[in-house]
Amino acid sequence: MIFSRFFRRQTQPEPKIEAGLRKSRRGIFRDIAALFERSEIDEELYEDLEALLIQADLGVETTVALLDNLRQRVRREGIKDPAEAREALRDEMVALLEEATRNRKVKIYQRGVPFVTLVVGVNGTGKTTTIAKLARYHQDQGRSVMLVAGDTFRAAAIDQLKVWGERLGVPVISHTPGADPGAVVFDGMQAAFNRGVDILLIDTAGRLHTKYNLMEELKKVRRVIQRHVPEAPQEVLLVIDATTGQNGLVQARMFTEAAGVTDIAIAKLDGTAKGGIAFAIARELGTPISYVGTGEKVTDLAEFDPETYVDALFFGDDEEA
Ligand SMILES: Nc1nc2c(ncn2[C@@H]2O[C@H](COP(=O)(O)OP(=O)(O)OP(=O)(O)O)[C@@H](O)[C@H]2O)c(=O)[nH]1
Ligand SMILES: [Mg+2]
């Protein structure tokens, strides 16, 4: 490919992110890179770029903002070479993601003092799987983990978490189906503090009879946690399904308000060619993206890094030498 002569990746390859973004890289983002093989930067290039970015799920607002920044930069720096414009686009994409990660709080893990993560999101986005992945992630860093089956709405949800607990060798606090989630969470908090685990991961329901009930339940669960420890939960992680595109954003806003979301995990990135959703999330929600799910295996979780992400959209294991 001609563009590989001009463009160099600026980060170290991150295998999981690269694999997770393979569909995006081989699809729309390859077309985006190919636009810059043209001989000049003209209006047509911007128009084609706009269409592709929207197609990649950046959303209209984010696409327009990104293109405005690119145009300004091209003008300001007197860029004539499309290859240079492509580098400028890369930098603007990184800047956009960095803007949202800037307000990411540094996570302080103390040995024996539970760091509480409440995991929320619409049904089927990947909450329970993300909890298993996070448990594994923390175990790999030498931290002890406990899980709480706060989704008492579905019997299968409790079983699913127990299966993960057995597989990972971590205790799971659960009640019977239909029990009050606040009561399970209460027990979970107590057990975590009594046993001095490092990490407490709380699963929640994604579906209840109404959205109102769901939001009220999450607020209640938060209150139960805070009654134990006012500064907990240290992390309220919203799991968004990358394959649902712009719909995910609408849901995300609802959760952000009701549950006090602090971090976002984008699950199922491997299942979509529309890796642009991260930009829409970053710009339109302003909530830091902390993790990405890149497959169904328990190890398919990566920390989110703006530069690595953007580079993996354009360069990867399928790049020509
Ligand atoms: N390919 C892929 N599949 C994923 C990923 N994360 C989760 N899944 C799959 O998505 C499906 C739903 O995942 P769950 O973790 O059960 O989702 P949930 O949000 O807990 O669902 P509810 O409890 O019903 O609300 C499962 O089949 C998972 O294997 C991912 O990163 N990549
Ligand atoms: Mg679940």
mmCIF file of C-alpha atoms and ligand atoms in Angstrom:
data_model
loop_
_atom_site.group_PDB
_atom_site.id
_atom_site.type_symbol
_atom_site.label_atom_id
_atom_site.label_comp_id
_atom_site.label_asym_id
_atom_site.label_seq_id
_atom_site.Cartn_x
_atom_site.Cartn_y
_atom_site.Cartn_z
ATOM 1 C CA MET A 1 0.000 0.000 0.000
ATOM 2 C CA ILE A 2 1.300 3.385 -0.935
ATOM 3 C CA PHE A 3 0.293 5.116 2.291
ATOM 4 C CA SER A 4 2.442 2.846 4.398
ATOM 5 C CA ARG A 5 5.456 4.617 2.904
ATOM 6 C CA PHE A 6 4.235 7.931 4.261
ATOM 7 C CA PHE A 7 2.616 7.044 7.534
ATOM 8 C CA ARG A 8 4.414 5.566 10.433
ATOM 9 C CA ARG A 9 2.733 4.369 13.548
ATOM 10 C CA GLN A 10 3.908 6.247 16.584
ATOM 11 C CA THR A 11 3.109 3.730 19.301
ATOM 12 C CA GLN A 12 4.151 0.201 20.142
ATOM 13 C CA PRO A 13 1.744 -2.413 18.781
ATOM 14 C CA GLU A 14 -0.743 -3.558 21.440
ATOM 15 C CA PRO A 15 -1.778 -7.070 20.333
ATOM 16 C CA LYS A 16 -5.224 -7.112 21.968
ATOM 17 C CA ILE A 17 -6.230 -3.686 20.690
ATOM 18 C CA GLU A 18 -4.880 -4.584 17.267
ATOM 19 C CA ALA A 19 -6.871 -7.797 17.166
ATOM 20 C CA GLY A 20 -9.972 -6.072 18.520
ATOM 21 C CA LEU A 21 -9.841 -3.400 15.838
ATOM 22 C CA ARG A 22 -9.089 -5.740 12.956
ATOM 23 C CA LYS A 23 -12.552 -5.426 11.415
ATOM 24 C CA SER A 24 -12.412 -1.645 11.644
ATOM 25 C CA ARG A 25 -8.900 -1.516 10.232
ATOM 26 C CA ARG A 26 -9.710 -3.768 7.314
ATOM 27 C CA GLY A 27 -12.921 -1.911 6.576
ATOM 28 C CA ILE A 28 -13.768 1.754 6.886
ATOM 29 C CA PHE A 29 -10.431 2.881 8.302
ATOM 30 C CA ARG A 30 -8.553 1.382 5.378
ATOM 31 C CA ASP A 31 -10.787 3.429 3.094
ATOM 32 C CA ILE A 32 -10.097 6.509 5.191
ATOM 33 C CA ALA A 33 -6.334 6.025 4.923
ATOM 34 C CA ALA A 34 -6.677 5.443 1.174
ATOM 35 C CA LEU A 35 -8.302 8.873 0.716
ATOM 36 C CA PHE A 36 -4.963 10.439 1.492
ATOM 37 C CA GLU A 37 -3.277 8.713 -1.415
ATOM 38 C CA ARG A 38 -4.870 11.318 -3.631
ATOM 39 C CA SER A 39 -2.700 13.993 -5.163
ATOM 40 C CA GLU A 40 -4.258 16.998 -3.468
ATOM 41 C CA ILE A 41 -6.274 18.170 -0.508
ATOM 42 C CA ASP A 42 -9.515 19.476 -1.943
ATOM 43 C CA GLU A 43 -13.162 19.810 -0.969
ATOM 44 C CA GLU A 44 -13.930 16.382 -2.369
ATOM 45 C CA LEU A 45 -11.422 14.807 -0.016
ATOM 46 C CA TYR A 46 -13.062 16.465 2.987
ATOM 47 C CA GLU A 47 -16.507 15.394 1.796
ATOM 48 C CA ASP A 48 -15.460 11.786 1.301
ATOM 49 C CA LEU A 49 -13.726 11.830 4.650
ATOM 50 C CA GLU A 50 -16.857 13.163 6.318
ATOM 51 C CA ALA A 51 -18.984 10.387 4.839
ATOM 52 C CA LEU A 52 -16.556 7.685 5.942
ATOM 53 C CA LEU A 53 -16.170 9.034 9.471
ATOM 54 C CA ILE A 54 -19.936 9.096 9.932
ATOM 55 C CA GLN A 55 -20.100 5.577 8.545
ATOM 56 C CA ALA A 56 -17.443 4.553 11.086
ATOM 57 C CA ASP A 57 -19.867 5.599 13.851
ATOM 58 C CA LEU A 58 -18.222 8.823 14.963
ATOM 59 C CA GLY A 59 -21.631 10.442 14.740
ATOM 60 C CA VAL A 60 -22.393 13.662 12.896
ATOM 61 C CA GLU A 61 -21.414 16.092 15.652
ATOM 62 C CA THR A 62 -18.081 14.488 16.388
ATOM 63 C CA THR A 63 -17.271 14.136 12.691
ATOM 64 C CA VAL A 64 -18.001 17.811 12.035
ATOM 65 C CA ALA A 65 -15.901 18.873 15.027
ATOM 66 C CA LEU A 66 -13.003 16.667 13.981
ATOM 67 C CA LEU A 67 -13.087 17.942 10.400
ATOM 68 C CA ASP A 68 -13.230 21.570 11.577
ATOM 69 C CA ASN A 69 -10.090 20.972 13.608
ATOM 70 C CA LEU A 70 -8.401 19.290 10.667
ATOM 71 C CA ARG A 71 -9.279 22.077 8.223
ATOM 72 C CA GLN A 72 -7.997 24.726 10.626
ATOM 73 C CA ARG A 73 -4.800 22.886 11.122
ATOM 74 C CA VAL A 74 -4.224 22.322 7.408
ATOM 75 C CA ARG A 75 -4.763 26.040 6.824
ATOM 76 C CA ARG A 76 -2.691 27.187 9.796
ATOM 77 C CA GLU A 77 0.258 24.942 9.007
ATOM 78 C CA GLY A 78 -0.025 25.427 5.250
ATOM 79 C CA ILE A 79 -0.229 21.686 4.659
ATOM 80 C CA LYS A 80 -0.348 20.785 0.951
ATOM 81 C CA ASP A 81 0.654 17.152 0.960
ATOM 82 C CA PRO A 82 -2.274 14.761 1.629
ATOM 83 C CA ALA A 83 0.109 12.476 3.516
ATOM 84 C CA GLU A 84 0.790 15.291 5.954
ATOM 85 C CA ALA A 85 -2.925 15.952 6.272
ATOM 86 C CA ARG A 86 -3.366 12.325 7.192
ATOM 87 C CA GLU A 87 -0.822 12.742 10.008
ATOM 88 C CA ALA A 88 -2.698 15.825 11.138
ATOM 89 C CA LEU A 89 -5.931 13.812 11.184
ATOM 90 C CA ARG A 90 -4.251 11.164 13.300
ATOM 91 C CA ASP A 91 -3.111 13.795 15.791
ATOM 92 C CA GLU A 92 -6.557 15.381 15.950
ATOM 93 C CA MET A 93 -8.128 11.969 16.553
ATOM 94 C CA VAL A 94 -5.710 11.310 19.404
ATOM 95 C CA ALA A 95 -6.378 14.777 20.844
ATOM 96 C CA LEU A 96 -10.109 14.131 20.816
ATOM 97 C CA LEU A 97 -9.724 10.901 22.781
ATOM 98 C CA GLU A 98 -7.213 12.476 25.140
ATOM 99 C CA GLU A 99 -9.634 15.240 25.974
ATOM 100 C CA ALA A 100 -11.978 12.665 27.516
ATOM 101 C CA THR A 101 -9.301 10.612 29.220
ATOM 102 C CA ARG A 102 -7.826 13.722 30.813
ATOM 103 C CA ASN A 103 -10.375 13.685 33.626
ATOM 104 C CA ARG A 104 -9.730 10.019 34.353
ATOM 105 C CA LYS A 105 -8.939 9.661 38.022
ATOM 106 C CA VAL A 106 -5.812 7.802 39.003
ATOM 107 C CA LYS A 107 -6.902 4.567 40.592
ATOM 108 C CA ILE A 108 -5.429 3.928 43.982
ATOM 109 C CA TYR A 109 -5.498 0.297 45.009
ATOM 110 C CA GLN A 110 -4.639 -0.425 48.627
ATOM 111 C CA ARG A 111 -3.868 -3.885 49.823
ATOM 112 C CA GLY A 112 -6.670 -5.258 52.001
ATOM 113 C CA VAL A 113 -8.959 -2.247 51.568
ATOM 114 C CA PRO A 114 -11.661 -3.060 49.016
ATOM 115 C CA PHE A 115 -11.666 -0.912 45.897
ATOM 116 C CA VAL A 116 -15.321 -1.084 44.888
ATOM 117 C CA THR A 117 -16.338 -1.205 41.230
ATOM 118 C CA LEU A 118 -20.029 -1.031 40.392
ATOM 119 C CA VAL A 119 -20.674 -2.278 36.868
ATOM 120 C CA VAL A 120 -23.756 -0.912 35.095
ATOM 121 C CA GLY A 121 -25.268 -0.911 31.622
ATOM 122 C CA VAL A 122 -28.161 -1.978 29.437
ATOM 123 C CA ASN A 123 -28.929 -5.703 29.182
ATOM 124 C CA GLY A 124 -26.620 -7.739 27.027
ATOM 125 C CA THR A 125 -23.882 -5.114 26.627
ATOM 126 C CA GLY A 126 -21.296 -7.346 28.266
ATOM 127 C CA LYS A 127 -21.374 -6.402 31.954
ATOM 128 C CA THR A 128 -20.942 -9.852 33.448
ATOM 129 C CA THR A 129 -18.248 -10.847 30.970
ATOM 130 C CA THR A 130 -16.422 -7.577 31.633
ATOM 131 C CA ILE A 131 -16.543 -8.328 35.367
ATOM 132 C CA ALA A 132 -14.892 -11.703 34.749
ATOM 133 C CA LYS A 133 -12.252 -10.001 32.593
ATOM 134 C CA LEU A 134 -11.640 -7.338 35.230
ATOM 135 C CA ALA A 135 -11.328 -10.008 37.913
ATOM 136 C CA ARG A 136 -8.671 -11.691 35.806
ATOM 137 C CA TYR A 137 -6.973 -8.350 35.079
ATOM 138 C CA HIS A 138 -6.665 -7.604 38.799
ATOM 139 C CA GLN A 139 -5.570 -11.163 39.620
ATOM 140 C CA ASP A 140 -2.807 -10.797 37.059
ATOM 141 C CA GLN A 141 -1.615 -7.782 39.020
ATOM 142 C CA GLY A 142 -1.600 -9.779 42.251
ATOM 143 C CA ARG A 143 -4.817 -8.395 43.716
ATOM 144 C CA SER A 144 -7.452 -10.481 45.487
ATOM 145 C CA VAL A 145 -10.955 -10.223 44.077
ATOM 146 C CA MET A 146 -14.527 -10.830 45.214
ATOM 147 C CA LEU A 147 -17.683 -10.713 43.102
ATOM 148 C CA VAL A 148 -21.233 -9.708 44.033
ATOM 149 C CA ALA A 149 -24.232 -11.025 42.083
ATOM 150 C CA GLY A 150 -26.235 -7.799 42.213
ATOM 151 C CA ASP A 151 -28.337 -8.823 39.207
ATOM 152 C CA THR A 152 -30.990 -10.691 41.139
ATOM 153 C CA PHE A 153 -33.584 -10.093 38.424
ATOM 154 C CA ARG A 154 -32.602 -13.146 36.398
ATOM 155 C CA ALA A 155 -31.699 -16.532 37.925
ATOM 156 C CA ALA A 156 -29.335 -17.209 35.037
ATOM 157 C CA ALA A 157 -27.403 -14.034 35.834
ATOM 158 C CA ILE A 158 -26.479 -15.333 39.278
ATOM 159 C CA ASP A 159 -25.409 -18.691 37.861
ATOM 160 C CA GLN A 160 -23.355 -17.032 35.133
ATOM 161 C CA LEU A 161 -21.395 -15.061 37.711
ATOM 162 C CA LYS A 162 -20.906 -18.143 39.888
ATOM 163 C CA VAL A 163 -19.482 -20.066 36.933
ATOM 164 C CA TRP A 164 -16.979 -17.275 36.337
ATOM 165 C CA GLY A 165 -16.161 -17.216 40.045
ATOM 166 C CA GLU A 166 -15.391 -20.931 40.038
ATOM 167 C CA ARG A 167 -13.316 -20.693 36.893
ATOM 168 C CA LEU A 168 -11.293 -17.799 38.258
ATOM 169 C CA GLY A 169 -11.150 -19.093 41.819
ATOM 170 C CA VAL A 170 -12.768 -16.022 43.336
ATOM 171 C CA PRO A 171 -15.610 -15.943 45.901
ATOM 172 C CA VAL A 172 -19.064 -14.837 44.738
ATOM 173 C CA ILE A 173 -21.565 -13.328 47.157
ATOM 174 C CA SER A 174 -25.106 -14.088 46.019
ATOM 175 C CA HIS A 175 -28.686 -14.358 47.200
ATOM 176 C CA THR A 176 -31.620 -16.182 45.649
ATOM 177 C CA PRO A 177 -33.234 -14.891 42.438
ATOM 178 C CA GLY A 178 -35.703 -12.109 43.108
ATOM 179 C CA ALA A 179 -33.944 -11.008 46.303
ATOM 180 C CA ASP A 180 -33.340 -7.337 47.018
ATOM 181 C CA PRO A 181 -30.143 -6.270 45.223
ATOM 182 C CA GLY A 182 -29.446 -3.798 48.029
ATOM 183 C CA ALA A 183 -29.294 -6.690 50.495
ATOM 184 C CA VAL A 184 -26.822 -8.683 48.362
ATOM 185 C CA VAL A 185 -24.658 -5.637 47.921
ATOM 186 C CA PHE A 186 -24.796 -4.993 51.664
ATOM 187 C CA ASP A 187 -23.575 -8.544 52.319
ATOM 188 C CA GLY A 188 -20.931 -8.176 49.626
ATOM 189 C CA MET A 189 -19.562 -4.997 51.185
ATOM 190 C CA GLN A 190 -19.440 -6.597 54.598
ATOM 191 C CA ALA A 191 -17.751 -9.772 53.353
ATOM 192 C CA ALA A 192 -15.199 -7.798 51.336
ATOM 193 C CA PHE A 193 -14.225 -5.672 54.329
ATOM 194 C CA ASN A 194 -14.201 -8.585 56.753
ATOM 195 C CA ARG A 195 -11.960 -10.645 54.494
ATOM 196 C CA GLY A 196 -9.878 -7.679 53.387
ATOM 197 C CA VAL A 197 -10.074 -8.314 49.662
ATOM 198 C CA ASP A 198 -8.426 -5.790 47.373
ATOM 199 C CA ILE A 199 -11.116 -5.548 44.710
ATOM 200 C CA LEU A 200 -14.908 -5.885 44.941
ATOM 201 C CA LEU A 201 -16.717 -6.130 41.602
ATOM 202 C CA ILE A 202 -20.503 -5.708 41.700
ATOM 203 C CA ASP A 203 -22.686 -6.962 38.855
ATOM 204 C CA THR A 204 -26.054 -5.274 38.306
ATOM 205 C CA ALA A 205 -29.171 -5.925 36.256
ATOM 206 C CA GLY A 206 -29.419 -4.454 32.794
ATOM 207 C CA ARG A 207 -33.126 -4.919 32.570
ATOM 208 C CA LEU A 208 -36.026 -4.449 34.950
ATOM 209 C CA HIS A 209 -39.734 -3.940 34.426
ATOM 210 C CA THR A 210 -39.144 -0.305 33.576
ATOM 211 C CA LYS A 211 -36.164 1.962 33.043
ATOM 212 C CA TYR A 212 -37.384 3.995 35.996
ATOM 213 C CA ASN A 213 -37.148 0.942 38.255
ATOM 214 C CA LEU A 214 -33.714 0.134 36.948
ATOM 215 C CA MET A 215 -32.371 3.614 37.628
ATOM 216 C CA GLU A 216 -33.957 3.714 41.081
ATOM 217 C CA GLU A 217 -32.413 0.344 41.876
ATOM 218 C CA LEU A 218 -28.969 1.558 40.858
ATOM 219 C CA LYS A 219 -29.338 4.637 43.031
ATOM 220 C CA LYS A 220 -30.318 2.449 45.934
ATOM 221 C CA VAL A 221 -27.357 0.128 45.409
ATOM 222 C CA ARG A 222 -25.080 3.160 45.426
ATOM 223 C CA ARG A 223 -26.560 4.343 48.695
ATOM 224 C CA VAL A 224 -25.993 0.928 50.277
ATOM 225 C CA ILE A 225 -22.340 1.026 49.213
ATOM 226 C CA GLN A 226 -21.884 4.571 50.473
ATOM 227 C CA ARG A 227 -23.387 3.768 53.818
ATOM 228 C CA HIS A 228 -20.438 1.425 54.312
ATOM 229 C CA VAL A 229 -17.795 3.683 52.860
ATOM 230 C CA PRO A 230 -18.669 7.249 51.850
ATOM 231 C CA GLU A 231 -15.973 7.408 49.135
ATOM 232 C CA ALA A 232 -17.096 4.154 47.506
ATOM 233 C CA PRO A 233 -17.793 3.027 44.868
ATOM 234 C CA GLN A 234 -14.413 4.200 43.650
ATOM 235 C CA GLU A 235 -15.392 3.215 40.132
ATOM 236 C CA VAL A 236 -18.801 3.110 38.445
ATOM 237 C CA LEU A 237 -18.104 1.401 35.170
ATOM 238 C CA LEU A 238 -20.600 1.738 32.345
ATOM 239 C CA VAL A 239 -20.319 -1.063 29.799
ATOM 240 C CA ILE A 240 -21.288 -0.012 26.276
ATOM 241 C CA ASP A 241 -21.703 -2.492 23.432
ATOM 242 C CA ALA A 242 -19.662 -1.200 20.487
ATOM 243 C CA THR A 243 -21.905 -2.973 18.006
ATOM 244 C CA THR A 244 -24.987 -0.942 18.976
ATOM 245 C CA GLY A 245 -23.454 2.250 17.649
ATOM 246 C CA GLN A 246 -25.116 5.572 18.306
ATOM 247 C CA ASN A 247 -27.937 3.883 20.281
ATOM 248 C CA GLY A 248 -25.412 3.085 22.955
ATOM 249 C CA LEU A 249 -24.846 6.795 23.476
ATOM 250 C CA VAL A 250 -28.463 7.493 24.328
ATOM 251 C CA GLN A 251 -28.442 4.747 26.941
ATOM 252 C CA ALA A 252 -25.113 5.906 28.241
ATOM 253 C CA ARG A 253 -26.445 9.375 29.022
ATOM 254 C CA MET A 254 -29.253 7.905 31.069
ATOM 255 C CA PHE A 255 -26.869 5.815 33.171
ATOM 256 C CA THR A 256 -24.358 8.594 33.554
ATOM 257 C CA GLU A 257 -26.981 10.737 35.240
ATOM 258 C CA ALA A 258 -28.595 8.079 37.420
ATOM 259 C CA ALA A 259 -25.605 6.000 38.468
ATOM 260 C CA GLY A 260 -22.794 8.565 38.590
ATOM 261 C CA VAL A 261 -20.686 6.785 35.984
ATOM 262 C CA THR A 262 -16.950 7.458 36.368
ATOM 263 C CA ASP A 263 -15.506 5.220 33.641
ATOM 264 C CA ILE A 264 -16.564 3.523 30.441
ATOM 265 C CA ALA A 265 -15.707 0.100 29.087
ATOM 266 C CA ILE A 266 -16.421 -0.453 25.397
ATOM 267 C CA ALA A 267 -17.201 -4.142 24.919
ATOM 268 C CA LYS A 268 -17.338 -6.169 21.708
ATOM 269 C CA LEU A 269 -15.011 -3.943 19.710
ATOM 270 C CA ASP A 270 -13.973 -7.071 17.845
ATOM 271 C CA GLY A 271 -17.532 -7.464 16.599
ATOM 272 C CA THR A 272 -17.733 -4.232 14.659
ATOM 273 C CA ALA A 273 -16.004 -2.382 11.838
ATOM 274 C CA LYS A 274 -17.223 0.834 13.433
ATOM 275 C CA GLY A 275 -14.408 1.470 15.866
ATOM 276 C CA GLY A 276 -15.217 5.160 15.514
ATOM 277 C CA ILE A 277 -17.775 4.804 18.304
ATOM 278 C CA ALA A 278 -14.987 5.513 20.825
ATOM 279 C CA PHE A 279 -14.664 9.059 19.458
ATOM 280 C CA ALA A 280 -18.389 9.722 19.752
ATOM 281 C CA ILE A 281 -18.341 8.387 23.314
ATOM 282 C CA ALA A 282 -15.304 10.441 24.235
ATOM 283 C CA ARG A 283 -16.639 13.689 22.833
ATOM 284 C CA GLU A 284 -20.333 13.417 23.525
ATOM 285 C CA LEU A 285 -20.231 11.911 26.999
ATOM 286 C CA GLY A 286 -16.997 13.396 28.240
ATOM 287 C CA THR A 287 -16.636 10.365 30.511
ATOM 288 C CA PRO A 288 -13.236 8.704 30.364
ATOM 289 C CA ILE A 289 -12.961 5.406 28.505
ATOM 290 C CA SER A 290 -10.841 3.113 30.654
ATOM 291 C CA TYR A 291 -11.151 -0.358 29.147
ATOM 292 C CA VAL A 292 -12.009 -2.055 25.889
ATOM 293 C CA GLY A 293 -13.292 -5.581 25.416
ATOM 294 C CA THR A 294 -11.724 -7.255 22.435
ATOM 295 C CA GLY A 295 -13.226 -10.754 22.441
ATOM 296 C CA GLU A 296 -15.115 -13.352 24.427
ATOM 297 C CA LYS A 297 -12.165 -14.798 26.314
ATOM 298 C CA VAL A 298 -11.484 -13.763 29.888
ATOM 299 C CA THR A 299 -8.153 -12.265 28.866
ATOM 300 C CA ASP A 300 -9.741 -10.137 26.101
ATOM 301 C CA LEU A 301 -9.639 -6.856 27.993
ATOM 302 C CA ALA A 302 -7.223 -4.000 27.398
ATOM 303 C CA GLU A 303 -6.628 -0.687 29.067
ATOM 304 C CA PHE A 304 -7.677 2.150 26.836
ATOM 305 C CA ASP A 305 -4.961 4.409 25.484
ATOM 306 C CA PRO A 306 -5.776 7.125 22.901
ATOM 307 C CA GLU A 307 -2.605 6.830 20.816
ATOM 308 C CA THR A 308 -2.541 3.062 20.762
ATOM 309 C CA TYR A 309 -6.194 3.051 19.803
ATOM 310 C CA VAL A 310 -5.819 5.448 16.887
ATOM 311 C CA ASP A 311 -2.708 3.714 15.591
ATOM 312 C CA ALA A 312 -4.418 0.337 15.749
ATOM 313 C CA LEU A 313 -7.241 1.708 13.612
ATOM 314 C CA PHE A 314 -4.748 2.366 10.840
ATOM 315 C CA PHE A 315 -1.841 -0.005 11.401
ATOM 316 C CA GLY A 316 -1.707 -3.563 12.538
ATOM 317 C CA ASP A 317 -0.838 -7.162 12.100
ATOM 318 C CA ASP A 318 -2.252 -7.089 8.589
ATOM 319 C CA GLU A 319 -0.098 -4.155 7.519
ATOM 320 C CA GLU A 320 2.115 -4.728 4.508
ATOM 321 C CA ALA A 321 5.817 -4.651 5.135
HETATM 322 N N1 LIG B 1 -17.050 -10.829 20.804
HETATM 323 C C1 LIG B 1 -17.239 -10.343 22.037
HETATM 324 N N2 LIG B 1 -18.280 -10.775 22.758
HETATM 325 C C2 LIG B 1 -18.450 -10.262 23.999
HETATM 326 C C3 LIG B 1 -17.562 -9.315 24.548
HETATM 327 N N3 LIG B 1 -18.004 -8.997 25.788
HETATM 328 C C4 LIG B 1 -19.111 -9.740 25.996
HETATM 329 N N4 LIG B 1 -19.404 -10.507 24.923
HETATM 330 C C5 LIG B 1 -20.543 -11.433 24.733
HETATM 331 O O1 LIG B 1 -21.754 -10.721 24.826
HETATM 332 C C6 LIG B 1 -22.790 -11.544 25.387
HETATM 333 C C7 LIG B 1 -23.452 -10.827 26.547
HETATM 334 O O2 LIG B 1 -22.504 -10.675 27.570
HETATM 335 P P1 LIG B 1 -22.886 -10.562 29.108
HETATM 336 O O3 LIG B 1 -21.629 -10.313 29.827
HETATM 337 O O4 LIG B 1 -23.719 -11.687 29.536
HETATM 338 O O5 LIG B 1 -23.769 -9.232 29.081
HETATM 339 P P2 LIG B 1 -24.562 -8.569 30.269
HETATM 340 O O6 LIG B 1 -24.503 -7.104 30.059
HETATM 341 O O7 LIG B 1 -24.102 -9.080 31.568
HETATM 342 O O8 LIG B 1 -26.045 -9.081 29.974
HETATM 343 P P3 LIG B 1 -27.310 -9.064 30.971
HETATM 344 O O9 LIG B 1 -26.870 -9.647 32.255
HETATM 345 O O10 LIG B 1 -28.329 -9.856 30.242
HETATM 346 O O11 LIG B 1 -27.726 -7.644 31.102
HETATM 347 C C8 LIG B 1 -22.101 -12.842 25.768
HETATM 348 O O12 LIG B 1 -22.347 -13.786 24.779
HETATM 349 C C9 LIG B 1 -20.619 -12.491 25.817
HETATM 350 O O13 LIG B 1 -19.781 -13.571 25.519
HETATM 351 C C10 LIG B 1 -16.456 -8.860 23.736
HETATM 352 O O14 LIG B 1 -15.628 -8.007 24.107
HETATM 353 N N5 LIG B 1 -16.344 -9.420 22.492
HETATM 354 MG MG MG B 2 -25.096 -9.947 33.151
#
